[in-house]
């Protein structure tokens, strides 16, 4: 108890002092109104809308994802389970963890799908892979965005297994980063993960190497 | 320099350190190769963006605006982060920050931590403090792991081990991971790191990270990375301690739309980093149960108070200025005697030392302006360099009236030039002409500068500096746009 109090006191003294130094440095205290109006005056002349038709948009996303070593297929809404089955068979994956709330129709017969119930990282490590849905995808950057909601799950589930199969709906694809941020704005406090291709590093002689700590392989099914 | 912490208080002055670095041909070759690769990639992905200049302008304005209202945004961040279950701490300086982090790690019940690459923790030498308190820190970023196992020091903000090539890395891993048979392909080396670290990710209960951005509006924190080691450290431990400079704040969630476009393209030439994580406080069942943020000043308010130096705080640590800098490319990062190297190091380090140390760094530049052209938030590094040279001169001549007046006058003239874009460009063109008498061609027709005026002269007398590019980035950019390709 004694130490906690000392830490709290020291921190509040530091807080007061740092805020004082900032105000002296700037010559005054900022108000919410001033901050808001100043923020509103930032010039934002960069691109914030899409110029592409749907087909061109999806092609761009596919192209950018492939550029990042992700494998992408397009399917109709009724053919997802079929596509999942083919991909898992080709990859030789059998035992797959899925987040709670994943669309049941996406999952084919003949594999073992286990719903995550908050299992330990070590248990997750023992799976062949994970299947999830997604919230938004950005074509220009080849990025898919997950949030902690039904069908996408907590972060550890898409992180620990060596393989990730992600289902993206064509209607969730946007062209630019600002469009994606706008879509996320209503749920900005949810835990959010952007991924662009599988885990990679360029730390050794600037050679891009796939798969360091995150999933080493990423497949994306794009539903039309 | 291996094993000795890069501390501006004890490091040799730049011209001396640079002279030593210039003798290390292997290191210089590695640095040249790495910076060439990043620059090529960067040029390609920046060229794809028709609105790059508009993004830079927005980035600059957002950062400037943040600094103008820093007190408001920090309090807002604290309030929101606390509301969602985070605990916010404030640290006036490095000592206080280290004390807080060490205390928090101990309170978490762990004597080991897994760490994400973080320049802020490097800046304060956190690992040494943890070690002294009996806590072992495992670096989990591949480059940081190479440096930690090799008892080396970082040489670049974004790619800290770029001065090492694969043979050197293999040798370190063979020795430290006890893998005598280890191959030398980058894949072999990455696989070894994966094996070595996975056990730690699954076992260690406390994580320490820096932050790329703190979002005032939501209390959220954003980290961008490539390998997934960041996600491991942010997600698997029970306790997460994030330490961030007070300059890392962004006003609103929406502002990420600007910095998340500027940062990856400038830093590694990627359209987006493989992973970006955004989290707010603690979330039941997802990630750590305890989350602490340490907001550290450590002389940043001192920089804020300096009207001309203030723009240094806008830096988003992309490292692009290092890659283009002809001085950095010759000397590598460690000659700067600080974890922040290159042009940004030349202006940031002395200011973090309140101008008492690292006074030679503002002179470690040929003022060619390439860093300014490339900076995604338009920090006018040459202008700050001149301003700091002025400060150094003033500090050193206090009481010795008249001695340095000539130099001080010249610096003032230079400062005038860098204040106006038109004058700056004219001077750049002039500069390329004016330097001609200094340039000698080598056997392959590459121009070298054998001598430079000023303090840097002591250094260029020993080694040659490659001639300025014939065309500035901006000239090239404008030409390629009017050509319509
Ligand atoms: S000064 Fe600009 S270019 Fe250099 S690291 Fe900072 S943001 Fe990047």
XYZ file of C-alpha atoms and ligand atoms in Angstrom:
717
model
C 0.000 0.000 0.000
C 2.772 2.364 1.028
C 4.678 1.936 -2.228
C 1.533 2.306 -4.306
C 0.851 5.639 -2.688
C 4.390 6.834 -3.326
C 4.190 5.815 -6.993
C 0.829 7.551 -7.402
C 2.148 10.732 -5.778
C 5.289 10.753 -7.886
C 3.247 10.211 -11.032
C 0.823 12.988 -10.235
C 3.729 15.341 -9.492
C 5.289 14.355 -12.823
C 1.976 14.875 -14.577
C 1.549 18.344 -13.147
C 5.122 19.248 -14.002
C 5.000 17.970 -17.600
C 1.713 19.727 -18.322
C 3.134 22.893 -16.771
C 6.253 22.672 -18.962
C 4.107 22.198 -22.068
C 1.972 25.209 -21.233
C 4.988 27.375 -20.569
C 6.568 26.185 -23.828
C 3.500 27.107 -25.849
C 2.616 30.162 -23.856
C -0.815 29.056 -22.661
C -3.360 26.340 -21.974
C -5.284 24.701 -24.822
C -9.013 24.389 -24.636
C -11.242 21.790 -26.196
C -12.880 24.407 -28.415
C -9.545 25.669 -29.715
C -8.310 22.131 -30.379
C -11.491 21.225 -32.221
C -11.493 24.255 -34.410
C -7.770 23.865 -35.154
C -8.284 20.228 -36.105
C -11.108 21.210 -38.416
C -8.761 23.526 -40.272
C -6.254 20.839 -41.254
C -6.089 20.766 -45.056
C -7.073 17.344 -46.321
C -6.730 17.497 -50.067
C -5.613 13.896 -50.409
C -7.783 11.249 -51.997
C -10.711 10.172 -49.844
C -13.048 8.572 -52.348
C -12.890 5.777 -54.864
C -12.575 6.221 -58.586
C -12.839 2.535 -59.474
C -15.697 0.327 -60.662
C -16.286 -2.840 -58.630
C -14.403 -5.162 -60.977
C -11.349 -2.943 -61.156
C -11.454 -2.497 -57.388
C -11.442 -6.241 -56.739
C -8.686 -6.797 -59.278
C -6.590 -4.191 -57.552
C -7.118 -5.867 -54.168
C -6.212 -9.271 -55.597
C -3.149 -7.894 -57.279
C -1.916 -6.146 -54.141
C -2.598 -9.165 -51.930
C -0.682 -11.419 -54.312
C 2.128 -8.933 -54.327
C 2.348 -9.651 -50.588
C 2.472 -13.424 -51.167
C -1.149 -14.080 -50.242
C -3.113 -16.604 -52.304
C -6.523 -15.262 -53.449
C -9.596 -16.970 -54.976
C -12.965 -15.543 -55.924
C -16.170 -17.497 -55.372
C -19.939 -17.034 -55.421
C -21.770 -16.802 -52.102
C -22.894 -20.447 -52.253
C -19.499 -21.874 -53.064
C -17.476 -20.814 -50.025
C -17.506 -24.206 -48.293
C -16.338 -25.838 -51.516
C -13.491 -23.405 -51.880
C -12.499 -23.854 -48.222
C -12.455 -27.603 -48.711
C -10.230 -27.372 -51.797
C -7.793 -24.951 -50.216
C -7.456 -26.881 -46.943
C -6.934 -30.117 -48.853
C -4.236 -28.603 -51.038
C -2.525 -27.129 -48.002
C -2.839 -30.399 -46.080
C -4.628 -28.761 -43.136
C -7.157 -30.747 -41.088
C -7.585 -29.373 -37.601
C -8.702 -25.765 -37.692
C -9.665 -23.327 -34.950
C -12.529 -20.918 -35.689
C -13.765 -17.892 -33.743
C -17.180 -17.939 -32.179
C -19.883 -16.754 -34.579
C -18.185 -17.723 -37.850
C -20.766 -18.356 -40.619
C -21.479 -22.101 -40.362
C -22.222 -22.471 -44.093
C -18.612 -21.634 -44.909
C -17.341 -24.799 -43.246
C -17.178 -28.008 -45.312
C -17.514 -31.625 -44.128
C -14.477 -33.754 -43.581
C -12.369 -31.441 -41.396
C -12.162 -30.855 -37.691
C -13.320 -27.329 -36.820
C -12.981 -26.338 -33.172
C -14.610 -23.152 -31.890
C -12.305 -20.991 -29.750
C -13.481 -20.809 -26.162
C -10.591 -18.741 -24.861
C -8.018 -21.517 -25.083
C -4.373 -20.984 -24.144
C -1.724 -19.893 -26.620
C -0.120 -23.319 -26.362
C -3.396 -24.990 -27.376
C -3.770 -22.577 -30.276
C -0.244 -23.416 -31.340
C -1.291 -27.029 -31.846
C -3.825 -26.226 -34.608
C -3.077 -26.448 -38.326
C -4.641 -23.061 -38.933
C -7.511 -20.641 -38.426
C -10.452 -19.438 -40.542
C -12.041 -16.010 -40.002
C -14.224 -13.448 -41.688
C -13.189 -9.772 -41.914
C -14.518 -6.236 -41.444
C -12.979 -4.219 -44.293
C -10.355 -4.688 -47.010
C -8.314 -1.906 -48.640
C -7.534 -2.465 -52.317
C -4.766 0.101 -52.764
C -2.636 -1.372 -49.996
C -3.714 -5.043 -50.086
C -4.869 -4.895 -46.498
C -7.524 -6.882 -44.633
C -8.884 -5.624 -41.307
C -10.161 -7.762 -38.434
C -11.955 -6.628 -35.308
C -12.905 -8.464 -32.168
C -16.476 -9.322 -33.176
C -18.380 -12.512 -34.008
C -16.653 -14.452 -36.779
C -13.333 -12.621 -36.361
C -12.555 -13.241 -32.733
C -9.805 -12.300 -30.347
C -6.332 -11.476 -31.566
C -4.493 -14.564 -30.345
C -6.651 -16.816 -32.518
C -5.486 -15.261 -35.780
C -1.939 -14.868 -34.553
C -0.648 -18.099 -33.078
C -1.658 -20.722 -35.681
C 0.752 -21.075 -38.576
C -1.874 -20.621 -41.267
C -4.746 -18.160 -41.816
C -7.645 -18.512 -44.248
C -9.616 -15.290 -44.377
C -12.986 -14.712 -46.024
C -13.594 -11.230 -47.438
C -16.927 -10.040 -48.817
C -16.703 -7.981 -52.002
C -19.105 -5.494 -50.445
C -16.569 -4.834 -47.672
C -13.794 -3.836 -50.073
C -12.882 -0.152 -50.339
C -10.217 1.461 -52.449
C -8.392 3.833 -50.112
C -7.167 4.014 -46.529
C -9.437 6.997 -45.654
C -12.494 5.045 -46.806
C -11.503 2.159 -44.556
C -10.977 4.441 -41.559
C -14.405 5.913 -42.134
C -15.971 2.454 -42.085
C -14.152 1.690 -38.849
C -14.995 4.973 -37.166
C -18.137 3.702 -35.438
C -16.214 0.851 -33.806
C -12.892 2.564 -33.266
C -12.519 1.253 -29.723
C -12.660 -2.403 -30.703
C -9.385 -4.254 -30.856
C -8.367 -3.974 -34.497
C -5.720 -5.733 -36.568
C -4.691 -4.773 -40.087
C -2.758 -7.357 -42.024
C -1.216 -7.039 -45.443
C -0.020 -10.463 -46.468
C 1.488 -13.008 -44.124
C 4.105 -12.147 -41.514
C 7.311 -10.923 -43.146
C 10.682 -9.367 -42.422
C 13.313 -7.573 -44.426
C 15.828 -7.324 -41.622
C 18.432 -9.546 -43.228
C 20.099 -7.777 -46.157
C 16.713 -6.268 -47.025
C 15.551 -9.575 -48.506
C 11.848 -10.083 -47.919
C 11.287 -13.308 -45.986
C 7.821 -14.637 -45.392
C 6.604 -15.805 -42.046
C 8.512 -14.924 -38.956
C 6.190 -15.031 -35.956
C 2.698 -14.594 -37.323
C 1.010 -17.011 -39.749
C 3.425 -18.073 -42.464
C 0.752 -18.546 -45.104
C -2.330 -16.516 -45.895
C -5.170 -17.476 -48.229
C -8.019 -15.091 -48.999
C -11.442 -16.117 -50.323
C -13.221 -13.202 -51.934
C -17.020 -13.653 -51.950
C -18.812 -11.986 -54.842
C 31.739 0.263 -30.892
C 30.113 -3.080 -30.093
C 28.675 -3.607 -26.661
C 29.142 0.009 -25.600
C 25.832 1.811 -25.260
C 25.308 4.690 -27.653
C 25.152 7.497 -25.161
C 25.554 11.087 -26.341
C 27.078 11.970 -22.956
C 30.040 9.678 -23.421
C 30.308 9.129 -27.178
C 33.184 10.618 -29.131
C 32.349 13.665 -31.251
C 30.989 12.868 -34.679
C 34.057 13.670 -36.801
C 36.151 11.262 -34.727
C 33.577 8.499 -34.654
C 32.903 8.992 -38.361
C 36.582 8.670 -39.140
C 36.682 5.336 -37.350
C 33.485 4.162 -39.049
C 34.873 5.039 -42.467
C 37.582 2.460 -41.962
C 35.006 -0.323 -41.681
C 34.489 -1.138 -45.348
C 32.256 -4.150 -44.711
C 29.897 -2.068 -42.602
C 29.823 0.696 -45.189
C 29.065 -1.803 -47.934
C 26.193 -3.281 -45.911
C 24.744 0.144 -45.146
C 24.993 1.234 -48.766
C 23.286 -1.914 -49.976
C 20.442 -1.705 -47.463
C 19.760 1.991 -47.987
C 19.819 1.511 -51.777
C 17.252 -1.271 -51.576
C 14.909 0.707 -49.313
C 15.231 3.844 -51.396
C 14.381 2.038 -54.609
C 11.324 0.450 -53.026
C 10.287 3.710 -51.468
C 10.607 5.566 -54.737
C 8.398 3.011 -56.453
C 5.534 3.023 -53.922
C 5.622 6.770 -53.385
C 5.479 7.211 -57.157
C 2.220 5.233 -57.157
C 0.518 7.879 -55.038
C -0.948 10.761 -57.033
C -1.754 12.579 -53.776
C 1.584 12.116 -51.997
C 2.283 15.854 -51.648
C -1.231 16.465 -50.292
C -0.722 13.673 -47.767
C 2.596 15.155 -46.678
C 0.956 18.532 -46.194
C -1.863 17.011 -44.145
C 0.678 15.027 -42.126
C 2.645 18.151 -41.369
C -0.439 20.102 -40.368
C -1.775 17.324 -38.131
C 1.549 17.062 -36.325
C 1.880 20.837 -35.990
C -1.654 21.097 -34.691
C -0.995 18.336 -32.164
C 2.033 20.170 -30.780
C 0.025 23.387 -30.467
C -2.515 21.589 -28.299
C -0.291 18.962 -26.740
C -1.518 19.546 -23.181
C -5.134 19.146 -24.229
C -4.524 15.980 -26.254
C -2.405 14.308 -23.575
C -5.074 14.902 -20.955
C -7.708 13.648 -23.366
C -5.660 10.531 -24.068
C -5.200 9.906 -20.367
C -8.879 10.284 -19.645
C -9.966 7.946 -22.436
C -7.277 5.359 -21.831
C -8.173 5.267 -18.143
C -11.881 4.984 -18.932
C -11.270 1.749 -20.862
C -9.119 0.154 -18.194
C -5.598 1.386 -18.915
C -3.357 2.965 -16.277
C -1.469 6.089 -17.325
C 1.858 7.117 -15.744
C 3.893 10.243 -16.372
C 7.680 10.427 -16.413
C 9.620 13.674 -16.435
C 12.866 12.108 -17.574
C 14.597 8.868 -18.477
C 15.403 7.991 -14.859
C 11.809 8.337 -13.791
C 10.574 6.341 -16.791
C 12.983 3.511 -16.032
C 11.951 3.479 -12.390
C 8.279 3.268 -13.291
C 8.731 0.494 -15.876
C 11.001 -1.538 -13.607
C 8.500 -1.185 -10.772
C 5.622 -2.263 -12.994
C 7.481 -5.303 -14.270
C 8.273 -6.362 -10.712
C 4.663 -5.804 -9.675
C 3.585 -8.060 -12.564
C 5.414 -10.865 -10.767
C 7.789 -11.548 -13.642
C 11.548 -11.324 -13.921
C 11.460 -11.629 -17.693
C 9.858 -9.451 -20.368
C 9.324 -9.790 -24.090
C 9.959 -6.557 -25.943
C 8.877 -5.005 -29.215
C 11.402 -2.851 -31.027
C 11.091 0.623 -29.580
C 13.349 3.605 -30.097
C 12.026 5.184 -26.911
C 13.255 2.300 -24.782
C 16.583 2.462 -26.633
C 16.763 6.187 -25.975
C 16.636 5.634 -22.223
C 18.650 2.375 -22.223
C 15.771 0.554 -20.570
C 17.276 -2.912 -21.000
C 20.286 -2.010 -18.856
C 18.003 -0.708 -16.112
C 15.891 -3.854 -16.232
C 18.983 -6.040 -16.139
C 20.285 -4.112 -13.117
C 16.968 -4.844 -11.394
C 17.319 -8.558 -12.136
C 14.837 -8.556 -15.034
C 15.835 -10.117 -18.327
C 14.464 -8.487 -21.477
C 14.133 -10.511 -24.679
C 14.124 -8.419 -27.834
C 11.713 -10.034 -30.275
C 12.150 -7.974 -33.424
C 14.570 -9.890 -35.643
C 16.930 -6.954 -36.044
C 16.854 -6.116 -32.343
C 17.475 -9.773 -31.531
C 20.532 -9.746 -33.795
C 21.800 -6.661 -31.974
C 21.025 -7.993 -28.521
C 22.648 -11.378 -29.124
C 25.609 -9.753 -30.881
C 26.023 -7.232 -28.043
C 25.904 -4.566 -30.682
C 24.109 -1.223 -30.995
C 21.385 -0.140 -33.422
C 22.438 1.791 -36.496
C 19.121 2.759 -38.094
C 15.719 3.828 -36.723
C 13.701 1.331 -38.750
C 16.204 -1.394 -39.647
C 18.556 -1.322 -36.660
C 20.775 -4.187 -37.855
C 21.217 -3.070 -41.446
C 24.951 -2.798 -40.900
C 25.184 -6.583 -40.526
C 25.124 -9.010 -43.442
C 23.892 -12.600 -43.410
C 27.257 -14.178 -42.674
C 27.695 -11.985 -39.642
C 24.156 -12.719 -38.464
C 24.653 -16.440 -38.930
C 27.793 -16.325 -36.860
C 25.925 -14.592 -34.009
C 23.016 -17.050 -34.116
C 25.298 -20.086 -34.315
C 27.085 -18.956 -31.224
C 24.181 -17.644 -29.141
C 21.473 -20.128 -30.096
C 23.880 -23.024 -30.108
C 23.108 -24.003 -33.704
C 26.448 -24.991 -35.275
C 24.753 -26.391 -38.395
C 22.710 -23.252 -39.131
C 22.589 -22.267 -42.829
C 23.118 -18.725 -44.020
C 20.075 -18.083 -46.202
C 17.827 -15.328 -44.826
C 15.085 -17.973 -44.553
C 17.274 -20.229 -42.373
C 18.077 -17.315 -40.127
C 14.457 -16.203 -39.813
C 13.403 -19.782 -39.032
C 16.003 -19.963 -36.278
C 14.669 -16.740 -34.775
C 11.113 -18.067 -34.969
C 12.065 -21.223 -33.074
C 14.143 -19.333 -30.541
C 11.412 -16.805 -29.747
C 8.226 -18.834 -29.963
C 8.930 -20.531 -26.662
C 9.366 -17.100 -25.068
C 6.171 -15.734 -26.566
C 4.220 -18.628 -25.113
C 5.878 -18.465 -21.708
C 6.774 -14.912 -20.663
C 3.967 -13.104 -18.859
C 4.959 -9.460 -19.264
C 5.410 -7.432 -22.438
C 7.066 -4.048 -22.991
C 6.439 -1.946 -26.078
C 6.810 1.513 -27.498
C 4.020 3.125 -29.500
C 3.808 4.567 -32.975
C 0.710 6.594 -32.151
C -1.466 7.370 -29.144
C -5.006 8.305 -30.163
C -6.358 11.038 -27.896
C -9.971 10.709 -29.026
C -10.283 7.021 -28.118
C -7.424 6.357 -25.699
C -6.166 3.803 -28.214
C -2.597 2.884 -29.092
C -1.349 1.941 -32.566
C 1.733 -0.103 -33.394
C 2.890 -0.951 -36.895
C 5.273 -3.824 -37.591
C 6.084 -6.611 -39.985
C 6.961 -9.808 -38.295
C 4.081 -10.468 -35.930
C 6.435 -10.312 -32.959
C 4.666 -7.098 -32.023
C 1.279 -8.782 -32.071
C 2.712 -11.597 -29.937
C 3.993 -9.156 -27.288
C 0.794 -7.098 -27.326
C -1.578 -10.017 -27.187
C -0.199 -12.963 -25.254
C 1.235 -11.573 -21.979
C -0.891 -10.887 -18.911
C 0.640 -7.456 -18.386
C 1.568 -4.973 -21.107
C 3.636 -1.860 -20.431
C 3.780 0.690 -23.235
C 6.217 3.547 -23.043
C 5.797 6.521 -25.355
C 7.212 9.989 -25.766
C 4.605 12.680 -25.183
C 5.079 13.622 -28.838
C 3.452 10.394 -30.033
C -0.109 11.575 -29.647
C -2.556 11.974 -32.553
C -5.779 13.934 -32.102
C -8.316 11.568 -33.622
C -8.813 8.049 -34.886
C -9.411 9.476 -38.355
C -5.898 10.945 -38.422
C -4.545 7.437 -38.794
C -5.735 7.661 -42.410
C -2.865 10.063 -43.041
C -0.025 8.641 -40.997
C -0.797 5.044 -41.956
C -0.285 6.077 -45.570
C 2.844 8.136 -44.973
C 4.728 5.906 -42.566
C 5.014 2.491 -44.274
C 5.780 3.890 -47.716
C 8.462 6.180 -46.296
C 9.938 3.685 -43.867
C 10.298 0.395 -45.691
C 8.812 1.087 -49.093
C 5.724 -0.990 -48.280
C 2.224 0.100 -49.219
C 1.208 -0.908 -45.714
C 3.091 -2.689 -42.972
C 2.237 -6.374 -42.804
C 0.650 -5.736 -39.400
C -0.942 -2.746 -37.688
C -2.436 -3.278 -34.235
C -4.820 -0.845 -32.578
C -6.050 -1.519 -29.069
C -7.790 0.513 -26.412
C -7.287 -0.301 -22.750
C -8.057 -3.850 -21.691
C -10.623 -6.098 -23.347
C -12.159 -9.011 -21.510
C -10.748 -12.224 -22.952
C -8.614 -10.510 -25.610
C -5.054 -9.616 -24.736
C -3.417 -8.531 -21.478
C -5.435 -8.102 -18.311
C -3.295 -5.205 -17.111
C -2.231 -2.376 -19.399
C 0.023 0.545 -18.488
C 1.101 3.522 -20.559
C 4.096 5.591 -19.486
C 4.065 9.075 -21.025
C 7.625 10.362 -21.056
C 8.877 13.913 -21.472
C 12.681 13.521 -21.339
C 13.435 16.971 -22.815
C 10.627 16.952 -25.349
C 9.031 19.976 -23.645
C 12.398 21.668 -23.969
C 12.195 21.134 -27.742
C 8.587 22.316 -27.761
C 9.680 25.568 -26.180
C 12.122 26.289 -29.001
C 10.059 27.827 -31.782
C 12.422 26.788 -34.541
C 13.385 23.427 -33.132
C 9.789 22.445 -32.343
C 9.152 20.841 -35.715
C 11.609 18.111 -34.690
C 8.775 16.720 -32.564
C 6.655 16.141 -35.673
C 8.906 13.218 -36.611
C 7.123 9.906 -37.064
C 10.408 7.949 -37.035
C 10.207 6.580 -40.558
C 13.951 6.712 -41.143
C 13.589 7.967 -44.727
C 15.934 10.872 -44.066
C 18.669 8.457 -43.019
C 18.427 6.475 -46.210
C 18.942 9.502 -48.452
C 21.587 11.222 -46.376
C 25.016 11.120 -48.072
C 26.720 11.486 -44.691
C 24.771 8.656 -43.026
C 25.331 6.435 -46.038
C 29.069 6.847 -45.633
C 29.365 6.505 -41.880
C 26.495 4.216 -40.841
C 24.459 4.941 -37.764
C 26.734 4.266 -34.829
C 29.045 7.169 -35.547
C 26.246 9.466 -34.409
C 26.828 8.292 -30.840
C 23.119 8.000 -30.208
C 20.315 5.616 -31.063
C 18.864 8.287 -33.336
C 21.170 8.528 -36.328
C 21.144 10.284 -39.663
C 19.598 13.709 -40.227
C 16.859 13.218 -37.649
C 19.483 12.108 -35.133
C 21.573 15.142 -35.966
C 18.747 17.436 -34.884
C 16.957 15.312 -32.280
C 19.884 14.022 -30.228
C 21.469 17.343 -29.270
C 18.059 18.748 -28.364
C 17.225 15.725 -26.209
C 20.488 16.546 -24.435
C 19.347 20.136 -24.026
C 22.268 21.104 -26.277
C 24.817 20.070 -23.661
C 26.061 17.011 -25.533
C 26.328 15.877 -29.129
C 27.114 19.398 -30.245
C 29.022 18.191 -33.284
C 25.934 16.485 -34.733
C 24.333 19.581 -36.279
C 27.517 19.799 -38.325
C 27.228 16.203 -39.528
C 25.469 17.243 -42.684
C 26.330 18.576 -46.088
C 23.025 20.535 -46.062
C 22.124 19.053 -49.422
C 18.443 19.141 -48.481
C 17.633 15.548 -49.479
C 16.267 14.808 -45.983
C 13.780 17.658 -46.251
C 12.592 16.502 -49.656
C 11.955 12.987 -48.444
C 10.422 13.657 -45.017
C 6.767 12.536 -45.031
C 5.756 15.257 -42.566
C 7.924 17.924 -44.211
C 10.284 18.608 -41.341
C 12.732 21.204 -42.591
C 15.796 19.446 -41.218
C 18.338 21.795 -42.866
C 16.601 24.774 -41.267
C 16.761 23.130 -37.845
C 20.395 22.135 -38.408
C 21.357 25.731 -39.088
C 19.341 26.901 -36.120
C 21.107 24.413 -33.860
C 24.544 25.346 -35.226
C 23.681 28.860 -34.251
C 22.771 27.714 -30.771
C 25.992 25.744 -30.445
C 28.014 28.738 -31.543
C 26.186 30.980 -29.081
C 26.585 28.528 -26.216
C 30.276 28.064 -26.890
C 31.041 31.726 -27.358
C 29.183 33.057 -24.368
C 31.834 35.351 -22.910
C 34.249 35.175 -25.844
C 32.845 38.132 -27.727
C 33.531 38.343 -31.419
C 35.454 35.110 -31.793
C 32.834 33.228 -33.744
C 30.997 36.182 -35.218
C 31.905 35.293 -38.758
C 30.544 31.796 -38.450
C 27.453 33.009 -36.594
C 26.790 35.512 -39.373
C 27.137 32.861 -42.037
C 24.738 30.648 -40.130
C 22.168 33.412 -40.004
C 22.383 33.825 -43.761
C 21.928 30.091 -44.231
C 18.933 30.147 -41.905
C 17.337 32.809 -44.107
C 17.752 30.611 -47.135
C 16.171 27.582 -45.551
C 13.169 29.563 -44.391
C 11.917 30.196 -47.900
C 11.214 27.361 -50.264
C 12.033 29.474 -53.311
C 15.346 30.634 -51.885
C 16.103 27.099 -50.753
C 15.648 25.712 -54.244
C 17.669 28.462 -55.816
C 20.443 27.846 -53.296
C 20.319 24.141 -54.002
C 20.880 24.745 -57.692
C 23.586 27.194 -56.833
C 25.040 24.713 -54.377
C 25.482 22.150 -57.075
C 27.392 24.669 -59.132
C 29.335 26.140 -56.277
C 30.594 22.776 -55.138
C 31.952 21.883 -58.565
C 35.501 23.043 -57.773
C 35.477 20.641 -54.846
C 34.442 17.633 -56.875
C 36.937 15.216 -58.306
C 35.885 12.335 -60.518
C 37.034 8.859 -59.554
C 37.888 6.061 -61.994
C 34.240 5.224 -62.600
C 33.241 8.806 -63.246
C 31.533 9.232 -59.878
C 32.044 12.634 -58.352
C 33.535 12.938 -54.851
C 33.922 15.896 -52.598
C 37.316 15.933 -51.017
C 36.868 18.882 -48.782
C 33.982 20.712 -47.179
C 34.136 23.981 -45.327
C 33.291 24.235 -41.658
C 33.730 21.714 -38.924
C 33.007 18.836 -41.241
C 36.215 19.731 -43.023
C 38.187 17.880 -40.389
C 36.350 14.800 -41.413
C 36.198 15.166 -45.185
C 39.932 15.785 -45.219
C 40.287 12.169 -44.279
C 37.591 10.590 -46.405
C 35.621 11.568 -49.444
C 31.973 12.376 -49.571
C 29.977 11.491 -52.638
C 28.819 14.431 -54.701
C 25.260 15.713 -54.390
C 22.718 14.181 -56.723
C 22.508 16.087 -59.988
C 18.780 16.428 -59.628
C 16.823 16.987 -56.452
C 14.026 14.600 -55.658
C 11.566 17.410 -56.207
C 12.999 18.368 -59.584
C 12.757 14.768 -60.651
C 9.224 14.467 -59.273
C 7.958 17.529 -61.073
C 9.590 16.517 -64.333
C 8.076 13.058 -64.234
C 4.641 14.533 -63.614
C 4.773 16.979 -66.459
C 5.972 14.155 -68.708
C 2.764 12.445 -67.726
C 4.301 9.107 -66.725
S 12.602 13.459 -39.759
Fe 11.063 12.970 -41.302
S 12.147 11.553 -42.692
Fe 13.371 11.647 -40.810
S 12.630 9.944 -39.551
Fe 11.446 11.739 -38.938
S 9.607 11.664 -40.201
Fe 11.077 10.312 -41.156
